[in-house]
Amino acid sequence: MNRCDWAAGQFEEYVKYHDEEWGVPVHDDTKHFEFLILEGAQAGLSWATVLKKRDGYKKAFANFDPKKVAQYDDNKIQRLINNPEIIRNKLKIRGSVNNAQRFLEVQEEFGSFNKYIWQFVGGKPIVNHWKEMKDCPATTKESDALSKDLKKRGFKFVGSTVIYAHMQACGLVNDHLTTCFRHSQV
């Protein structure tokens, strides 16, 4: 079975993530919030590192409930900084709490984060036709625009590269290689 190069020969959870999640259009706010936290945590690290700690993040960040995470105080943040089940980067942890607060503001303004984010791709996935991973960009004009708007709203760890990874993960873009069995399925 042909997969995208980045998933070939990886550990079981990584391959499962590629085969079942990556590129599948997400319309659930909780899932969007999860990927904002995870993609922000990935900044400067490998996705494998984050994926191995995904269960730890789920526990530490209240099953990715932005209402609960938005209430985290300094004591809770300090406990997270000492939690070996997640990436213990103080700025990223504080950024996640900040982003939960901003996420709730977007939900209030637009009715859902989903409605907000999908407007940046015209409401439907952008389907690319890459033959090799080297052809796939790290950013696009859409990720640039979304990143700029999120920053304007006060979000942290939402540079264009991080946001493009979010768009790929949540199916706003289909960047499966044309040789990958998932390209035509998502």
mmCIF file of N, CA and C in Angstrom, residues 106-169:
data_model
loop_
_atom_site.group_PDB
_atom_site.id
_atom_site.type_symbol
_atom_site.label_atom_id
_atom_site.label_comp_id
_atom_site.label_asym_id
_atom_site.label_seq_id
_atom_site.Cartn_x
_atom_site.Cartn_y
_atom_site.Cartn_z
ATOM 1 N N VAL A 106 -13.429 33.583 19.404
ATOM 2 C CA VAL A 106 -13.765 33.307 18.006
ATOM 3 C C VAL A 106 -15.092 32.557 17.935
ATOM 4 N N GLN A 107 -15.286 31.585 18.810
ATOM 5 C CA GLN A 107 -16.559 30.852 18.825
ATOM 6 C C GLN A 107 -17.725 31.800 19.059
ATOM 7 N N GLU A 108 -17.547 32.726 19.987
ATOM 8 C CA GLU A 108 -18.625 33.672 20.287
ATOM 9 C C GLU A 108 -18.907 34.577 19.087
ATOM 10 N N GLU A 109 -17.870 35.031 18.429
ATOM 11 C CA GLU A 109 -18.036 35.934 17.293
ATOM 12 C C GLU A 109 -18.632 35.243 16.065
ATOM 13 N N PHE A 110 -18.196 34.022 15.783
ATOM 14 C CA PHE A 110 -18.587 33.350 14.535
ATOM 15 C C PHE A 110 -19.607 32.227 14.729
ATOM 16 N N GLY A 111 -19.898 31.888 15.970
ATOM 17 C CA GLY A 111 -20.804 30.778 16.236
ATOM 18 C C GLY A 111 -20.062 29.471 16.426
ATOM 19 N N SER A 112 -18.921 29.333 15.776
ATOM 20 C CA SER A 112 -18.044 28.172 15.956
ATOM 21 C C SER A 112 -16.682 28.517 15.377
ATOM 22 N N PHE A 113 -15.660 27.863 15.904
ATOM 23 C CA PHE A 113 -14.332 28.031 15.332
ATOM 24 C C PHE A 113 -14.301 27.434 13.931
ATOM 25 N N ASN A 114 -15.035 26.360 13.756
ATOM 26 C CA ASN A 114 -15.109 25.694 12.458
ATOM 27 C C ASN A 114 -15.579 26.660 11.364
ATOM 28 N N LYS A 115 -16.630 27.392 11.660
ATOM 29 C CA LYS A 115 -17.159 28.349 10.669
ATOM 30 C C LYS A 115 -16.100 29.411 10.347
ATOM 31 N N TYR A 116 -15.399 29.843 11.370
ATOM 32 C CA TYR A 116 -14.338 30.841 11.186
ATOM 33 C C TYR A 116 -13.221 30.307 10.293
ATOM 34 N N ILE A 117 -12.677 29.137 10.621
ATOM 35 C CA ILE A 117 -11.459 28.672 9.946
ATOM 36 C C ILE A 117 -11.718 28.260 8.503
ATOM 37 N N TRP A 118 -12.874 27.659 8.238
ATOM 38 C CA TRP A 118 -13.131 27.176 6.877
ATOM 39 C C TRP A 118 -13.331 28.314 5.877
ATOM 40 N N GLN A 119 -13.622 29.517 6.354
ATOM 41 C CA GLN A 119 -13.777 30.634 5.412
ATOM 42 C C GLN A 119 -12.463 30.951 4.689
ATOM 43 N N PHE A 120 -11.342 30.562 5.278
ATOM 44 C CA PHE A 120 -10.043 30.863 4.673
ATOM 45 C C PHE A 120 -9.736 29.986 3.463
ATOM 46 N N VAL A 121 -10.535 28.938 3.262
ATOM 47 C CA VAL A 121 -10.377 28.086 2.075
ATOM 48 C C VAL A 121 -11.686 28.030 1.280
ATOM 49 N N GLY A 122 -12.538 29.013 1.486
ATOM 50 C CA GLY A 122 -13.777 29.076 0.724
ATOM 51 C C GLY A 122 -14.783 27.997 1.087
ATOM 52 N N GLY A 123 -14.643 27.408 2.277
ATOM 53 C CA GLY A 123 -15.617 26.445 2.755
ATOM 54 C C GLY A 123 -15.430 25.011 2.297
ATOM 55 N N LYS A 124 -14.411 24.771 1.473
ATOM 56 C CA LYS A 124 -14.161 23.392 1.034
ATOM 57 C C LYS A 124 -12.665 23.157 0.919
ATOM 58 N N PRO A 125 -12.244 21.892 1.040
ATOM 59 C CA PRO A 125 -10.812 21.600 1.007
ATOM 60 C C PRO A 125 -10.149 22.001 -0.308
ATOM 61 N N ILE A 126 -8.938 22.472 -0.190
ATOM 62 C CA ILE A 126 -8.085 22.689 -1.353
ATOM 63 C C ILE A 126 -7.406 21.347 -1.628
ATOM 64 N N VAL A 127 -7.623 20.800 -2.805
ATOM 65 C CA VAL A 127 -7.048 19.502 -3.154
ATOM 66 C C VAL A 127 -5.832 19.727 -4.040
ATOM 67 N N ASN A 128 -4.681 19.378 -3.490
ATOM 68 C CA ASN A 128 -3.434 19.513 -4.243
ATOM 69 C C ASN A 128 -3.085 18.186 -4.896
ATOM 70 N N HIS A 129 -2.188 18.233 -5.836
ATOM 71 C CA HIS A 129 -1.805 17.044 -6.600
ATOM 72 C C HIS A 129 -0.288 16.922 -6.647
ATOM 73 N N TRP A 130 0.308 16.751 -5.449
ATOM 74 C CA TRP A 130 1.753 16.642 -5.350
ATOM 75 C C TRP A 130 2.187 15.224 -5.689
ATOM 76 N N LYS A 131 3.244 15.120 -6.463
ATOM 77 C CA LYS A 131 3.814 13.811 -6.791
ATOM 78 C C LYS A 131 4.906 13.429 -5.793
ATOM 79 N N GLU A 132 5.573 14.440 -5.229
ATOM 80 C CA GLU A 132 6.644 14.217 -4.254
ATOM 81 C C GLU A 132 6.489 15.211 -3.113
ATOM 82 N N MET A 133 6.914 14.805 -1.913
ATOM 83 C CA MET A 133 6.783 15.681 -0.746
ATOM 84 C C MET A 133 7.560 16.984 -0.925
ATOM 85 N N LYS A 134 8.639 16.957 -1.668
ATOM 86 C CA LYS A 134 9.427 18.180 -1.863
ATOM 87 C C LYS A 134 8.619 19.250 -2.606
ATOM 88 N N ASP A 135 7.562 18.844 -3.304
ATOM 89 C CA ASP A 135 6.715 19.800 -4.015
ATOM 90 C C ASP A 135 5.735 20.517 -3.089
ATOM 91 N N CYS A 136 5.471 19.917 -1.947
ATOM 92 C CA CYS A 136 4.492 20.454 -1.003
ATOM 93 C C CYS A 136 5.078 21.661 -0.272
ATOM 94 N N PRO A 137 4.379 22.792 -0.277
ATOM 95 C CA PRO A 137 4.923 23.989 0.374
ATOM 96 C C PRO A 137 4.798 23.918 1.894
ATOM 97 N N ALA A 138 5.568 24.744 2.577
ATOM 98 C CA ALA A 138 5.475 24.856 4.035
ATOM 99 C C ALA A 138 4.417 25.869 4.434
ATOM 100 N N THR A 139 4.123 26.803 3.539
ATOM 101 C CA THR A 139 3.102 27.830 3.765
ATOM 102 C C THR A 139 2.415 28.118 2.432
ATOM 103 N N THR A 140 1.261 28.740 2.521
ATOM 104 C CA THR A 140 0.529 29.187 1.337
ATOM 105 C C THR A 140 -0.078 30.555 1.628
ATOM 106 N N LYS A 141 -0.659 31.164 0.617
ATOM 107 C CA LYS A 141 -1.315 32.459 0.852
ATOM 108 C C LYS A 141 -2.469 32.295 1.840
ATOM 109 N N GLU A 142 -3.125 31.128 1.832
ATOM 110 C CA GLU A 142 -4.226 30.888 2.765
ATOM 111 C C GLU A 142 -3.711 30.751 4.199
ATOM 112 N N SER A 143 -2.613 30.012 4.373
ATOM 113 C CA SER A 143 -2.061 29.883 5.731
ATOM 114 C C SER A 143 -1.491 31.215 6.209
ATOM 115 N N ASP A 144 -0.930 31.993 5.277
ATOM 116 C CA ASP A 144 -0.444 33.331 5.635
ATOM 117 C C ASP A 144 -1.596 34.201 6.139
ATOM 118 N N ALA A 145 -2.709 34.174 5.427
ATOM 119 C CA ALA A 145 -3.867 35.006 5.806
ATOM 120 C C ALA A 145 -4.461 34.549 7.138
ATOM 121 N N LEU A 146 -4.598 33.242 7.317
ATOM 122 C CA LEU A 146 -5.150 32.714 8.568
ATOM 123 C C LEU A 146 -4.222 33.018 9.730
ATOM 124 N N SER A 147 -2.932 32.794 9.545
ATOM 125 C CA SER A 147 -1.955 33.088 10.584
ATOM 126 C C SER A 147 -2.011 34.563 10.987
ATOM 127 N N LYS A 148 -2.039 35.426 10.005
ATOM 128 C CA LYS A 148 -2.089 36.870 10.277
ATOM 129 C C LYS A 148 -3.334 37.235 11.073
ATOM 130 N N ASP A 149 -4.475 36.651 10.701
ATOM 131 C CA ASP A 149 -5.716 36.958 11.405
ATOM 132 C C ASP A 149 -5.701 36.402 12.827
ATOM 133 N N LEU A 150 -5.193 35.191 13.001
ATOM 134 C CA LEU A 150 -5.108 34.611 14.344
ATOM 135 C C LEU A 150 -4.198 35.444 15.239
ATOM 136 N N LYS A 151 -3.061 35.880 14.711
ATOM 137 C CA LYS A 151 -2.152 36.721 15.489
ATOM 138 C C LYS A 151 -2.819 38.031 15.883
ATOM 139 N N LYS A 152 -3.567 38.607 14.937
ATOM 140 C CA LYS A 152 -4.282 39.850 15.217
ATOM 141 C C LYS A 152 -5.286 39.656 16.358
ATOM 142 N N ARG A 153 -5.834 38.457 16.458
ATOM 143 C CA ARG A 153 -6.794 38.130 17.511
ATOM 144 C C ARG A 153 -6.115 37.736 18.820
ATOM 145 N N GLY A 154 -4.774 37.688 18.832
ATOM 146 C CA GLY A 154 -4.033 37.423 20.056
ATOM 147 C C GLY A 154 -3.579 35.991 20.257
ATOM 148 N N PHE A 155 -3.759 35.125 19.263
ATOM 149 C CA PHE A 155 -3.287 33.743 19.372
ATOM 150 C C PHE A 155 -1.758 33.715 19.363
ATOM 151 N N LYS A 156 -1.191 32.679 19.999
ATOM 152 C CA LYS A 156 0.262 32.469 20.059
ATOM 153 C C LYS A 156 0.625 31.161 19.358
ATOM 154 N N PHE A 157 1.850 31.060 18.900
ATOM 155 C CA PHE A 157 2.366 29.872 18.207
ATOM 156 C C PHE A 157 1.488 29.517 17.010
ATOM 157 N N VAL A 158 1.175 30.530 16.227
ATOM 158 C CA VAL A 158 0.325 30.343 15.049
ATOM 159 C C VAL A 158 0.966 30.960 13.812
ATOM 160 N N GLY A 159 2.273 30.776 13.669
ATOM 161 C CA GLY A 159 2.944 31.238 12.462
ATOM 162 C C GLY A 159 2.407 30.485 11.259
ATOM 163 N N SER A 160 2.704 30.965 10.087
ATOM 164 C CA SER A 160 2.133 30.394 8.869
ATOM 165 C C SER A 160 2.492 28.918 8.679
ATOM 166 N N THR A 161 3.699 28.512 9.055
ATOM 167 C CA THR A 161 4.084 27.105 8.919
ATOM 168 C C THR A 161 3.268 26.223 9.865
ATOM 169 N N VAL A 162 3.108 26.656 11.109
ATOM 170 C CA VAL A 162 2.284 25.921 12.084
ATOM 171 C C VAL A 162 0.847 25.839 11.587
ATOM 172 N N ILE A 163 0.347 26.944 11.074
ATOM 173 C CA ILE A 163 -1.044 26.969 10.610
ATOM 174 C C ILE A 163 -1.222 26.123 9.354
ATOM 175 N N TYR A 164 -0.234 26.095 8.480
ATOM 176 C CA TYR A 164 -0.370 25.223 7.314
ATOM 177 C C TYR A 164 -0.415 23.762 7.762
ATOM 178 N N ALA A 165 0.386 23.409 8.755
ATOM 179 C CA ALA A 165 0.339 22.044 9.301
ATOM 180 C C ALA A 165 -1.051 21.757 9.879
ATOM 181 N N HIS A 166 -1.640 22.745 10.536
ATOM 182 C CA HIS A 166 -3.006 22.588 11.064
ATOM 183 C C HIS A 166 -3.992 22.378 9.910
ATOM 184 N N MET A 167 -3.844 23.158 8.867
ATOM 185 C CA MET A 167 -4.740 23.037 7.709
ATOM 186 C C MET A 167 -4.614 21.658 7.058
ATOM 187 N N GLN A 168 -3.397 21.136 6.994
ATOM 188 C CA GLN A 168 -3.185 19.792 6.451
ATOM 189 C C GLN A 168 -3.814 18.742 7.363
ATOM 190 N N ALA A 169 -3.546 18.849 8.657
ATOM 191 C CA ALA A 169 -4.055 17.868 9.615
ATOM 192 C C ALA A 169 -5.584 17.827 9.620
#
